[in-house]
Short mmCIF file of C-alpha atoms and ligand atoms in Angstrom, two decimals:
data_model
loop_
_atom_site.label_atom_id
_atom_site.label_comp_id
_atom_site.label_asym_id
_atom_site.label_seq_id
_atom_site.Cartn_x
_atom_site.Cartn_y
_atom_site.Cartn_z
CA ALA Y 8 -20.64 -7.11 -1.27
CA LEU Y 9 -18.71 -3.93 -1.94
CA PRO Y 10 -20.51 -0.66 -2.76
CA ARG Y 11 -20.64 0.18 -6.51
CA ASP Y 12 -19.67 3.76 -5.71
CA LEU Y 13 -17.00 3.96 -8.44
CA ALA Y 14 -19.37 2.99 -11.25
CA GLY Y 15 -18.95 5.27 -14.27
CA ARG Y 16 -15.53 6.44 -13.07
CA HIS Y 17 -12.13 5.88 -14.68
CA VAL Y 18 -9.30 5.44 -12.21
CA VAL Y 19 -5.58 4.97 -12.82
CA VAL Y 20 -3.33 3.09 -10.41
CA SER Y 21 0.44 2.67 -10.70
CA ALA Y 22 2.10 -0.29 -9.02
CA GLY Y 23 5.42 -2.04 -8.54
CA GLY Y 24 8.99 -0.82 -8.71
CA THR Y 25 10.66 0.84 -11.67
CA ARG Y 26 13.99 -0.41 -12.98
CA GLU Y 27 16.65 1.94 -14.34
CA ALA Y 28 19.00 0.19 -16.74
CA LEU Y 29 22.78 0.30 -16.31
CA ASP Y 30 23.54 -2.06 -19.19
CA PRO Y 31 21.61 -4.77 -21.05
CA VAL Y 32 21.47 -7.05 -17.98
CA ARG Y 33 21.70 -4.75 -14.93
CA PHE Y 34 19.48 -2.15 -13.36
CA LEU Y 35 18.88 -0.04 -10.25
CA GLY Y 36 15.66 -1.19 -8.64
CA ASN Y 37 13.78 -1.50 -5.38
CA ARG Y 38 11.88 -4.00 -3.26
CA SER Y 39 8.32 -3.08 -4.22
CA SER Y 40 6.20 -6.18 -4.94
CA GLY Y 41 3.30 -4.30 -6.49
CA ARG Y 42 0.83 -5.95 -4.11
CA GLN Y 43 -0.61 -2.72 -2.71
CA GLY Y 44 -1.18 -1.25 -6.18
CA TYR Y 45 -2.73 -4.47 -7.44
CA ALA Y 46 -5.06 -4.53 -4.43
CA LEU Y 47 -6.07 -0.92 -5.19
CA ALA Y 48 -6.83 -1.84 -8.81
CA ARG Y 49 -8.78 -4.99 -7.88
CA VAL Y 50 -10.90 -3.22 -5.27
CA ALA Y 51 -11.65 -0.29 -7.59
CA ALA Y 52 -12.85 -2.71 -10.29
CA GLN Y 53 -15.01 -4.51 -7.72
CA ARG Y 54 -16.51 -1.13 -6.80
CA GLY Y 55 -17.47 -0.54 -10.43
CA ALA Y 56 -14.64 1.61 -11.81
CA ARG Y 57 -12.98 1.29 -15.18
CA VAL Y 58 -9.40 0.72 -14.07
CA THR Y 59 -6.06 1.26 -15.81
CA LEU Y 60 -3.23 -0.39 -13.89
CA VAL Y 61 0.22 0.85 -14.92
CA ALA Y 62 2.50 -1.91 -13.67
CA ALA Y 63 6.25 -1.59 -13.28
CA HIS Y 64 8.22 -4.62 -12.07
CA THR Y 65 6.22 -6.73 -9.61
CA ALA Y 66 6.33 -10.08 -7.91
CA ASP Y 67 4.64 -12.77 -9.98
CA LEU Y 68 1.09 -11.41 -9.54
CA PRO Y 69 -1.91 -12.40 -11.67
CA ASP Y 70 -3.59 -9.58 -13.59
CA PRO Y 71 -6.60 -8.42 -11.54
CA ALA Y 72 -9.96 -9.31 -13.12
CA ALA Y 73 -11.56 -6.67 -15.36
CA VAL Y 74 -8.58 -4.30 -15.22
CA ASP Y 75 -6.57 -2.88 -18.16
CA VAL Y 76 -2.93 -3.59 -17.43
CA VAL Y 77 -0.22 -1.46 -19.09
CA ARG Y 78 3.42 -2.43 -18.51
CA ALA Y 79 6.18 0.06 -17.76
CA GLY Y 80 9.83 -0.68 -17.03
CA SER Y 81 11.60 2.56 -16.22
CA ALA Y 82 10.39 5.72 -14.51
CA ALA Y 83 10.29 7.45 -17.91
CA GLN Y 84 8.04 4.72 -19.34
CA LEU Y 85 5.83 4.79 -16.27
CA GLN Y 86 5.50 8.56 -16.53
CA ALA Y 87 4.42 8.35 -20.19
CA ALA Y 88 1.89 5.57 -19.49
CA VAL Y 89 0.40 7.27 -16.42
CA HIS Y 90 0.24 10.62 -18.20
CA ASP Y 91 -1.68 9.07 -21.13
CA ALA Y 92 -4.09 7.16 -18.93
CA ALA Y 93 -4.69 10.16 -16.64
CA GLN Y 94 -6.11 12.35 -19.41
CA ASP Y 95 -9.73 11.29 -18.79
CA ALA Y 96 -9.29 9.87 -15.28
CA ASP Y 97 -11.38 10.85 -12.27
CA ALA Y 98 -8.65 9.71 -9.89
CA VAL Y 99 -4.98 8.72 -10.08
CA VAL Y 100 -3.30 6.72 -7.32
CA MET Y 101 0.50 6.57 -7.45
CA ALA Y 102 1.33 3.41 -5.51
CA ALA Y 103 4.40 2.62 -7.64
CA ALA Y 104 7.85 2.86 -6.12
CA VAL Y 105 9.46 5.12 -8.69
CA ALA Y 106 13.25 5.34 -8.81
CA ASP Y 107 14.31 8.83 -7.81
CA PHE Y 108 17.54 8.51 -9.81
CA ARG Y 109 18.67 6.90 -13.05
CA PRO Y 110 22.16 6.19 -14.33
CA VAL Y 111 23.39 8.98 -16.60
CA ASP Y 112 24.98 6.48 -18.98
CA LEU Y 113 23.40 3.34 -20.38
CA ALA Y 114 26.14 0.95 -21.54
CA VAL Y 115 25.34 -0.67 -24.88
CA ASP Y 116 27.36 -3.76 -23.94
CA LYS Y 117 27.53 -5.54 -20.62
CA ILE Y 118 29.88 -3.72 -18.25
CA LYS Y 119 33.00 -5.88 -17.74
CA ARG Y 120 35.15 -6.43 -14.70
CA GLY Y 121 38.52 -4.79 -15.33
CA ASP Y 122 41.85 -4.45 -13.55
CA ALA Y 123 41.27 -0.79 -12.79
CA GLU Y 124 39.05 0.61 -10.05
CA PRO Y 125 35.41 0.78 -11.19
CA GLU Y 126 34.12 4.14 -12.32
CA PRO Y 127 31.76 5.82 -9.86
CA LEU Y 128 28.10 5.65 -10.91
CA ARG Y 129 26.82 8.94 -12.19
CA LEU Y 130 23.12 9.49 -11.50
CA ALA Y 131 20.55 11.95 -12.78
CA GLN Y 132 17.32 12.85 -11.01
CA ASN Y 133 14.10 11.42 -12.43
CA PRO Y 134 11.07 13.70 -12.76
CA ASP Y 135 8.60 13.56 -9.88
CA ILE Y 136 5.65 11.98 -11.68
CA LEU Y 137 3.18 12.64 -8.86
CA ALA Y 138 4.05 16.33 -8.66
CA GLY Y 139 3.69 16.56 -12.45
CA LEU Y 140 0.24 14.98 -12.30
CA VAL Y 141 -0.83 17.52 -9.69
CA ARG Y 142 0.44 20.42 -11.83
CA GLU Y 143 -1.33 19.23 -14.99
CA ARG Y 144 -4.52 17.72 -13.65
CA ALA Y 145 -7.97 18.55 -14.91
CA PRO Y 146 -10.31 20.29 -12.43
CA GLY Y 147 -11.90 17.77 -10.10
CA GLN Y 148 -9.38 14.98 -10.65
CA VAL Y 149 -8.33 13.44 -7.33
CA VAL Y 150 -4.61 12.62 -7.00
CA VAL Y 151 -3.29 10.26 -4.33
CA GLY Y 152 0.33 9.58 -3.39
CA PHE Y 153 2.08 7.04 -1.24
CA ALA Y 154 5.05 7.69 1.02
CA ALA Y 155 7.23 4.95 2.38
CA GLU Y 156 9.13 6.36 5.31
CA THR Y 157 11.63 4.90 7.71
CA GLY Y 158 11.71 6.19 11.25
CA ASP Y 159 11.98 4.67 14.69
CA ALA Y 160 9.31 6.65 16.46
CA SER Y 161 6.04 6.55 14.54
CA GLY Y 162 5.91 10.31 15.07
CA ASP Y 163 8.81 10.70 12.66
CA VAL Y 164 6.95 8.91 9.93
CA LEU Y 165 3.87 11.10 10.33
CA HIS Y 166 5.98 14.24 10.41
CA HIS Y 167 7.68 13.27 7.12
CA GLY Y 168 4.29 12.39 5.64
CA ARG Y 169 2.74 15.78 6.43
CA ALA Y 170 5.69 17.58 4.85
CA LYS Y 171 5.54 15.36 1.78
CA LEU Y 172 1.80 15.93 1.33
CA ARG Y 173 2.40 19.68 1.24
CA ARG Y 174 5.41 19.40 -1.04
CA LYS Y 175 3.71 17.15 -3.60
CA GLY Y 176 0.39 19.00 -3.53
CA CYS Y 177 -1.74 15.85 -3.84
CA ASP Y 178 -5.20 15.49 -2.27
CA LEU Y 179 -4.39 12.41 -0.23
CA LEU Y 180 -1.19 10.75 0.92
CA VAL Y 181 -0.90 7.27 2.37
CA VAL Y 182 2.07 7.12 4.72
CA ASN Y 183 3.62 3.76 5.47
CA ALA Y 184 6.35 2.86 7.86
CA VAL Y 185 8.89 0.72 5.99
CA GLY Y 186 12.03 -1.15 6.94
CA ASP Y 187 12.22 -4.06 9.41
CA GLY Y 188 10.02 -6.19 7.15
CA LYS Y 189 7.16 -3.67 7.13
CA ALA Y 190 5.02 -2.97 4.04
CA PHE Y 191 7.39 -4.08 1.24
CA GLU Y 192 7.19 -7.68 0.00
CA VAL Y 193 4.55 -8.65 2.54
CA GLY Y 194 0.78 -9.14 2.43
CA GLU Y 195 -0.16 -6.63 5.10
CA ASN Y 196 0.13 -2.93 5.44
CA ALA Y 197 -0.63 -0.15 7.92
CA GLY Y 198 -0.16 3.57 8.10
CA TRP Y 199 -1.95 6.88 8.00
CA LEU Y 200 -4.17 8.49 5.44
CA LEU Y 201 -3.47 12.24 5.30
CA GLY Y 202 -5.74 14.70 3.49
CA ALA Y 203 -4.79 18.08 2.05
CA ASP Y 204 -7.86 19.32 4.00
CA GLY Y 205 -6.01 18.44 7.23
CA GLY Y 206 -7.87 15.19 7.85
CA GLU Y 207 -5.74 12.38 9.28
CA SER Y 208 -6.80 8.84 10.01
CA GLU Y 209 -4.80 5.86 11.13
CA ILE Y 210 -5.10 2.68 9.09
CA PRO Y 211 -4.58 -0.29 11.39
CA ASN Y 212 -2.49 -3.24 10.26
CA GLY Y 213 -4.50 -5.37 7.89
CA SER Y 214 -4.67 -6.69 4.36
CA LYS Y 215 -3.63 -4.51 1.45
CA ALA Y 216 -7.23 -4.87 0.18
CA LEU Y 217 -8.43 -3.29 3.41
CA LEU Y 218 -6.05 -0.36 3.01
CA ALA Y 219 -7.21 -0.06 -0.60
CA SER Y 220 -10.83 0.19 0.55
CA ARG Y 221 -9.95 3.02 2.91
CA VAL Y 222 -8.21 4.88 0.10
CA TRP Y 223 -11.19 4.52 -2.26
CA ASP Y 224 -13.59 5.61 0.53
CA ALA Y 225 -11.57 8.83 0.84
CA VAL Y 226 -11.40 9.28 -2.95
CA VAL Y 227 -15.17 8.82 -3.32
CA GLU Y 228 -15.74 11.52 -0.67
CA ARG Y 229 -13.73 13.93 -2.83
CA LEU Y 230 -15.18 13.11 -6.26
O1 LIG C 14 9.26 11.45 -2.60
P1 LIG C 14 8.83 10.03 -2.56
O2 LIG C 14 9.55 9.14 -3.55
O3 LIG C 14 8.83 9.42 -1.18
O4 LIG C 14 7.31 10.08 -2.98
C1 LIG C 14 6.54 8.94 -3.09
C2 LIG C 14 5.34 9.20 -3.95
O5 LIG C 14 5.72 9.92 -5.12
C3 LIG C 14 4.69 7.92 -4.45
O6 LIG C 14 3.31 8.17 -4.65
C4 LIG C 14 5.43 7.70 -5.76
O7 LIG C 14 4.65 6.91 -6.65
C5 LIG C 14 5.63 9.11 -6.26
N1 LIG C 14 6.86 9.34 -7.04
C6 LIG C 14 6.75 9.81 -8.33
N2 LIG C 14 7.87 10.08 -9.07
C7 LIG C 14 9.11 9.91 -8.53
C8 LIG C 14 9.23 9.46 -7.20
C9 LIG C 14 8.09 9.18 -6.49
O8 LIG C 14 5.62 9.98 -8.81
N3 LIG C 14 10.18 10.16 -9.27
#
């Protein structure tokens, strides 16, 4: 049985990939399945937490038992939902793959093929939701980010992760190597757990539930 060490706590987890609309039928999206975020939510509920799962687009995953699920499509919707849920949260884990950019223009009608060259896509930067959470958090709230990094040598990935942890200002950052069939759209995950206190531990390849347990262990230490 899992420890009930999150009993009495409210935790917020974001999961899945946001979609930024181009027209009524098209979007910019990413390959996130939501499985890691769902595993985080499920494990937190099993450890006794009240859990709000803010879910962007995911693979066809069942709602985890005893978890409040809030749906969000775009990065802007996800930001609003996470911000609301975070107000009284003890911990927020941003496992969602948030689009960094959105199209400047949203076409009211479906964009048609024409004879002329297509217009270049104009993009605007989305807000960094994680950085915003860190700026606005209540004292004592633990904020956790994820970083999906590509890199040949694993050293690259760690190096990027350390820089990102500092830049975002969160308490913990899970760094995953992605690309080559790693992490996205699969059942297993591996990486490093980096702490703002300088702590670093490797998470060996295993189930996403196992990685979730390691994240909650580190959160509980900081609550
Ligand atoms: O900078 P990068 O996108 O790699 O950062 C990943 C982390 O930041 C994840 O925790 C993700 O949920 C979060 N993020 C965010 N808002 C964005 C982009 C990423 O909160 N616009």
